[in-house]
Amino acid sequence: MMNNHERTWNELGLDVSLHNELLKSIDQTFQQTVGAQKDRPEAMKYFDDALHESHSGRVTEIIKARKKGKKFIGTFCIYVPEEIAMAADAIPVALCGGTQFSIPYGEKMFPRDICPLIKSTFGLALAKICPYGPIKDLGVGETTCDAKKKAWDVVNFYVMEVPQKKGKLDFDLWHQEVIEFKEKVEELTGRKVESSRLSETITILNEKRLALQRLNELRKNDPPPLSGLDALVVMQAALNDEPIRFTKQLYELNEELEERARKGVSPFTKGTKRIMISGCPSVMGNWKIHSLIERAGATVVIDETCTGTRYFENLVDNTAKDLTGQLRALAERYMKINCACFSPNNERLDAILKIVKDYNVVGVIHYILQYCHGYNVEAIRVSSMLKQAMIPNLKVETDYSTEDIGQLRTRIDAFLEQLD
Amino acid sequence: MMNNHERTWNELGLDVSLHNELLKSIDQTFQQTVGAQKDRPEAMKYFDDALHESHSGRVTEIIKARKKGKKFIGTFCIYVPEEIAMAADAIPVALCGGTQFSIPYGEKMFPRDICPLIKSTFGLALAKICPYGPIKDLGVGETTCDAKKKAWDVVNFYVMEVPQKKGKLDFDLWHQEVIEFKEKVEELTGRKVESSRLSETITILNEKRLALQRLNELRKNDPPPLSGLDALVVMQAALNDEPIRFTKQLYELNEELEERARKGVSPFTKGTKRIMISGCPSVMGNWKIHSLIERAGATVVIDETCTGTRYFENLVDNTAKDLTGQLRALAERYMKINCACFSPNNERLDAILKIVKDYNVVGVIHYILQYCHGYNVEAIRVSSMLKQAMIPNLKVETDYSTEDIGQLRTRIDAFLEQLD
C-alpha cells in the first residue's frame, strides 16, 4: 500500500521504490552527521523537517500552487533573481543535488570527471527520483562554469549569461539578461511583473537575507550558539523552502540563539578553534565537510560559499519606484556575488580577508568540489593572500562519496592541530 | 661548451640542461610519430624544421626584433586578433604547451585535474624551460574555459573576455574587448595602429588562412596527398612561425600536394577510411591521437579543432577603409569561431555536419583533452547529432602521457573496424 506521498510520486512518474531508497540514504547520512550532534537549538526542528519535507510536503505544496495557476521554476545558481520569478507568480526553487546516491545515474549521460553537484542533480532527474523534474515549468541555467554551461545545452534549459569580468559592458550585459529573464517568466506565467508586486518580493527576499545575516552575526560569538552544521542546514532549507515561512521560522531560531548566546549555551566550549569554509557550496544531502571539521573538535563559524555569505550578503536597493529602476537594482545586487567565474575576482579576496577578521577565524578550509576548476584554481590566489595574512589554510578537494573520509579526517586533524 | 642556442637560453635564465632534455624528449616523440611516416611530401621539411626551430631560430629572430623595438606578445587562444598586435609592431605567438615533459612542473602550482595543455604550458614556464617566457612583453589570456580563465588571474595576464552567448550585447562586449586590446598593444609598443598598416596585417593573415584552406581542400582527395599528422604539423607551425614566411612555404607545399593529388601519390591507398577529429586542439609536441589513428590504418582528413578548421575558416572582411570599420570586421570574424565556450553552440553542430559531408568523413573521433569540460559535455550533443546522421563516432578522453596508448589503440582499432 502506498502512502499519500508515494501516490504523489507515482503520479509524477517517479520510480517510487528507488525514490524510497534515496530518501533512506539521505536520511541515514543526515542522522550520521546533523542528527548525531548534541545540544542543538530547539528551533532547528523546523529546518530539519524542511529538509525531510523537501521531496514530500514542499512538492505537494507546489503541486497545489500549480493547480491554482502558478508556475514552477527550477534554478541551479544563486545568480537567478528569484524576486522577478515570484513577482510574475512563479515559484523558484534551487534544485542542486547534494547526494552521492544519484551520481551513478548522472554518470550514465555526463562525463565522470565533472563536479558531483552537477552529476547528482542530473542523476536525480535521469533516475526518475526527483519529484521537481516532472512539475518543472521552466529550467533556468546560467554560465558560471563550463560543465553547467554546457549541460544546459544538452537539456535545453533557458540560460542566463553571467559575465566574466566586472566592467561597464559586463554590467550592461547582465542587466539585459535580468530584463530578458523578466520577459521570459512573464511569457511563462502569462502575468506581467508589476512594480508594486516586485517591490513586495524584493522586500520578502531582503527580509530573508537580513534574517540570515542576523543568524550569521550570532555565529560571531565565542562559543557560537549553534554549530556550523546546523547553520548549513538552515542555508539548505533556505534554498528550498517558501521564503516568508522560512524567514518567520528563522526569526524564532534567531531569538533562541540570542538567548543561548547570552547564556553561553553552545555545542562547543569557549575557545574552540574557529574555521571558515571557503569555496564551493554544500547543498542538501551534503553535510560531509562541516561534519568532519566539527567532529574533529573545531567549529565552522562562517561559510564563504553560495550556501553561505554569497547567498545572503548585499540587499536589493528597494527605493526605486518603477520597474526600470527595480530591475537595475536587482542586476546590481546580483552582480555583486563574487563567483569564481569572474576574472579577476579581487573583490572575493577582499571579502575573505574581511570575513576572517570579522568572525575571528583562525583557519580557512578551501572546500573544492572535485573537478570544480573555478574555485580550485582561484584557491591558489586565496591561499597566497591568506599566507601573507598569516592565516593557516588547507585545500580539500572531494566529492560526495564516503570513500575518502578517512584520508580527509587525517588531513583535517593535522591541520587543526597546528592552529593556535 | 655551450653552442649558440644554449648561450641564448642561458642568457634568458633557462635551465639549459633541463631544456636540452625537453628538446630531446619532444624530438623523440616527433621521430616516433611524424618522423616514422612514409611517403611524406618533400616540402614538409620546412615545417618539420619550423617545429624544431621553435625554441631556437624562432626565438633568436624574436630577440633580434625586440632589440629593434618590437614587442613580443604571448597568446594562448586563437580568439586573440593577431592582426591588431602585428599592426602595432608587436609579434604575437601562441605559446600553448603540448608536451608531457613539463606537466609535473605545472602540477606543482596548478591542480592535477585541469587540462594537460594548461599544465604543460605553465610547466614550461615554471621549470624555466620556455624561452618565450623571459622575452614576453605581454601575456594575453582569454575567458574560454574555467581553468585558463582563473590561471590568468594567478599570473596576472591581460585578459580578453570572450562572451558565452552569441547575442547582440555579446557581440558588443567582444567588439569592445577588441577595441581595448588595440589600446593595450598601442600602450605596450608605443605605436598607434594605423588603418593602412592594419589593412596590411589583415591581408597577411587572410592569405595565411587562404593557404591553409587550400591545404585542407587538398585533403578532400581520396587518397589525400598528405597524412593528417603532416597537416597537423603544418598547423602547429602556423601557430609559431612568422606568418609571411609560413604562407610562402605553405604555397610550395600546396603545389607539391596538387602534383601528388594529380598523380595519386599519398601515404594511403584509395578507399582508406576517412576520419575527422573534433574537439580539442593538438598543439606542438602533441601528435598522439593523429598518429594512433593513422597507424591503425585510417587517415585523418580534417580537424574540427582550434588546430584545424576553427583556426583558418572565415576571412576578415578587409573592405573597411577606416579603423572603426576594420576593428568591427575583426570582431565579427573572430566571433564566428565556434568555441565550446558558447551556450548554445548550434553553429558548431551545423559546421561539423557540413565538414563530414564535404570531406566524405566516415567516422568522427571526439578528441577531448582530459578535464576539458567544455568539449567533453558538448560531445554529448555532437554525438547525438552524428548518430542521427548515421555517422559513427567515438569519444577519446586523454592527456599527453603515453600510459593509455595501449588502451586507446584497442578502442580506436575496434572503432575503425566497424566503419564501412
Short mmCIF file of N, CA, C and O in Angstrom, two decimals, chain A residues 41-43 210-226 247 249-266:
data_model
loop_
_atom_site.label_atom_id
_atom_site.label_comp_id
_atom_site.label_asym_id
_atom_site.label_seq_id
_atom_site.Cartn_x
_atom_site.Cartn_y
_atom_site.Cartn_z
N PRO A 41 19.86 23.67 19.04
CA PRO A 41 18.74 24.55 19.38
C PRO A 41 17.41 23.86 19.08
O PRO A 41 17.29 23.13 18.10
N GLU A 42 16.43 24.12 19.91
CA GLU A 42 15.09 23.55 19.72
C GLU A 42 14.52 23.92 18.35
O GLU A 42 13.92 23.10 17.66
N ALA A 43 14.70 25.18 18.00
CA ALA A 43 14.08 25.70 16.77
C ALA A 43 14.69 25.11 15.51
O ALA A 43 14.20 25.35 14.41
N LEU A 210 18.21 39.42 5.54
CA LEU A 210 18.50 40.05 6.83
C LEU A 210 18.47 39.02 7.96
O LEU A 210 19.30 39.06 8.86
N ALA A 211 17.49 38.12 7.89
CA ALA A 211 17.39 37.10 8.93
C ALA A 211 18.61 36.17 8.88
O ALA A 211 19.15 35.78 9.92
N LEU A 212 19.04 35.84 7.68
CA LEU A 212 20.24 35.00 7.54
C LEU A 212 21.48 35.76 8.01
O LEU A 212 22.38 35.19 8.63
N GLN A 213 21.52 37.06 7.73
CA GLN A 213 22.65 37.87 8.20
C GLN A 213 22.68 37.88 9.72
O GLN A 213 23.73 37.76 10.35
N ARG A 214 21.48 38.00 10.33
CA ARG A 214 21.38 38.00 11.80
C ARG A 214 21.89 36.66 12.36
O ARG A 214 22.64 36.64 13.32
N LEU A 215 21.44 35.58 11.73
CA LEU A 215 21.90 34.25 12.15
C LEU A 215 23.42 34.20 12.14
O LEU A 215 24.05 33.72 13.08
N ASN A 216 24.00 34.70 11.07
CA ASN A 216 25.44 34.60 10.92
C ASN A 216 26.19 35.56 11.85
O ASN A 216 27.28 35.25 12.31
N GLU A 217 25.56 36.71 12.14
CA GLU A 217 26.11 37.60 13.16
C GLU A 217 26.27 36.85 14.48
O GLU A 217 27.27 37.00 15.19
N LEU A 218 25.27 36.04 14.80
CA LEU A 218 25.29 35.31 16.08
C LEU A 218 26.42 34.30 16.14
O LEU A 218 26.90 33.93 17.21
N ARG A 219 26.85 33.85 14.96
CA ARG A 219 27.96 32.89 14.93
C ARG A 219 29.28 33.56 15.33
O ARG A 219 30.29 32.87 15.52
N LYS A 220 29.27 34.89 15.40
CA LYS A 220 30.49 35.60 15.81
C LYS A 220 30.80 35.39 17.28
O LYS A 220 31.91 35.63 17.73
N ASN A 221 29.78 34.96 18.05
CA ASN A 221 30.01 34.71 19.48
C ASN A 221 31.01 33.58 19.68
O ASN A 221 31.13 32.67 18.86
N ASP A 222 31.70 33.65 20.80
CA ASP A 222 32.61 32.56 21.18
C ASP A 222 32.15 32.04 22.54
O ASP A 222 32.29 32.76 23.54
N PRO A 223 31.65 30.84 22.65
CA PRO A 223 31.39 29.92 21.56
C PRO A 223 30.14 30.32 20.77
O PRO A 223 29.27 30.98 21.31
N PRO A 224 30.06 29.92 19.50
CA PRO A 224 28.86 30.22 18.71
C PRO A 224 27.67 29.44 19.24
O PRO A 224 27.84 28.29 19.66
N PRO A 225 26.48 30.03 19.23
CA PRO A 225 25.32 29.35 19.81
C PRO A 225 24.78 28.20 18.97
O PRO A 225 23.83 27.53 19.41
N LEU A 226 25.29 28.02 17.79
CA LEU A 226 24.90 26.83 17.01
C LEU A 226 26.11 26.34 16.22
O LEU A 226 27.07 27.08 16.00
N THR A 247 11.51 32.64 6.67
CA THR A 247 12.03 33.79 7.42
C THR A 247 11.40 33.85 8.81
O THR A 247 12.09 34.13 9.81
N GLN A 249 10.29 31.39 10.58
CA GLN A 249 10.89 30.35 11.41
C GLN A 249 12.32 30.71 11.81
O GLN A 249 12.77 30.37 12.89
N LEU A 250 12.98 31.42 10.91
CA LEU A 250 14.36 31.81 11.20
C LEU A 250 14.39 32.87 12.30
O LEU A 250 15.30 32.88 13.13
N TYR A 251 13.37 33.74 12.32
CA TYR A 251 13.27 34.70 13.43
C TYR A 251 13.25 33.95 14.75
O TYR A 251 13.92 34.32 15.72
N GLU A 252 12.46 32.89 14.79
CA GLU A 252 12.34 32.12 16.04
C GLU A 252 13.67 31.49 16.43
O GLU A 252 14.07 31.53 17.59
N LEU A 253 14.33 30.92 15.43
CA LEU A 253 15.64 30.34 15.70
C LEU A 253 16.60 31.41 16.21
O LEU A 253 17.31 31.22 17.20
N ASN A 254 16.58 32.57 15.53
CA ASN A 254 17.50 33.64 15.92
C ASN A 254 17.24 34.09 17.36
O ASN A 254 18.17 34.38 18.12
N GLU A 255 15.96 34.13 17.75
CA GLU A 255 15.64 34.52 19.14
C GLU A 255 16.21 33.50 20.12
O GLU A 255 16.81 33.86 21.13
N GLU A 256 16.02 32.24 19.78
CA GLU A 256 16.58 31.20 20.65
C GLU A 256 18.11 31.30 20.71
O GLU A 256 18.71 31.15 21.78
N LEU A 257 18.70 31.59 19.56
CA LEU A 257 20.17 31.67 19.52
C LEU A 257 20.68 32.86 20.33
O LEU A 257 21.72 32.77 20.98
N GLU A 258 19.93 33.97 20.29
CA GLU A 258 20.33 35.13 21.10
C GLU A 258 20.32 34.78 22.58
O GLU A 258 21.24 35.13 23.33
N GLU A 259 19.28 34.08 22.96
CA GLU A 259 19.14 33.62 24.34
C GLU A 259 20.31 32.69 24.71
O GLU A 259 20.94 32.84 25.75
N ARG A 260 20.58 31.76 23.81
CA ARG A 260 21.69 30.83 24.04
C ARG A 260 23.03 31.58 24.15
O ARG A 260 23.86 31.27 25.01
N ALA A 261 23.20 32.55 23.26
CA ALA A 261 24.45 33.32 23.26
C ALA A 261 24.61 34.06 24.59
O ALA A 261 25.71 34.10 25.16
N ARG A 262 23.49 34.65 25.05
CA ARG A 262 23.54 35.36 26.35
C ARG A 262 23.95 34.43 27.47
O ARG A 262 24.73 34.78 28.33
N LYS A 263 23.41 33.21 27.41
CA LYS A 263 23.67 32.25 28.50
C LYS A 263 24.94 31.43 28.25
O LYS A 263 25.31 30.60 29.08
N GLY A 264 25.54 31.64 27.07
CA GLY A 264 26.74 30.85 26.76
C GLY A 264 26.43 29.40 26.43
O GLY A 264 27.31 28.54 26.51
N VAL A 265 25.17 29.11 26.04
CA VAL A 265 24.83 27.74 25.65
C VAL A 265 25.33 27.48 24.23
O VAL A 265 25.09 28.28 23.32
N SER A 266 26.01 26.39 24.02
CA SER A 266 26.61 26.10 22.71
C SER A 266 27.02 24.63 22.66
O SER A 266 27.25 24.02 23.70
#
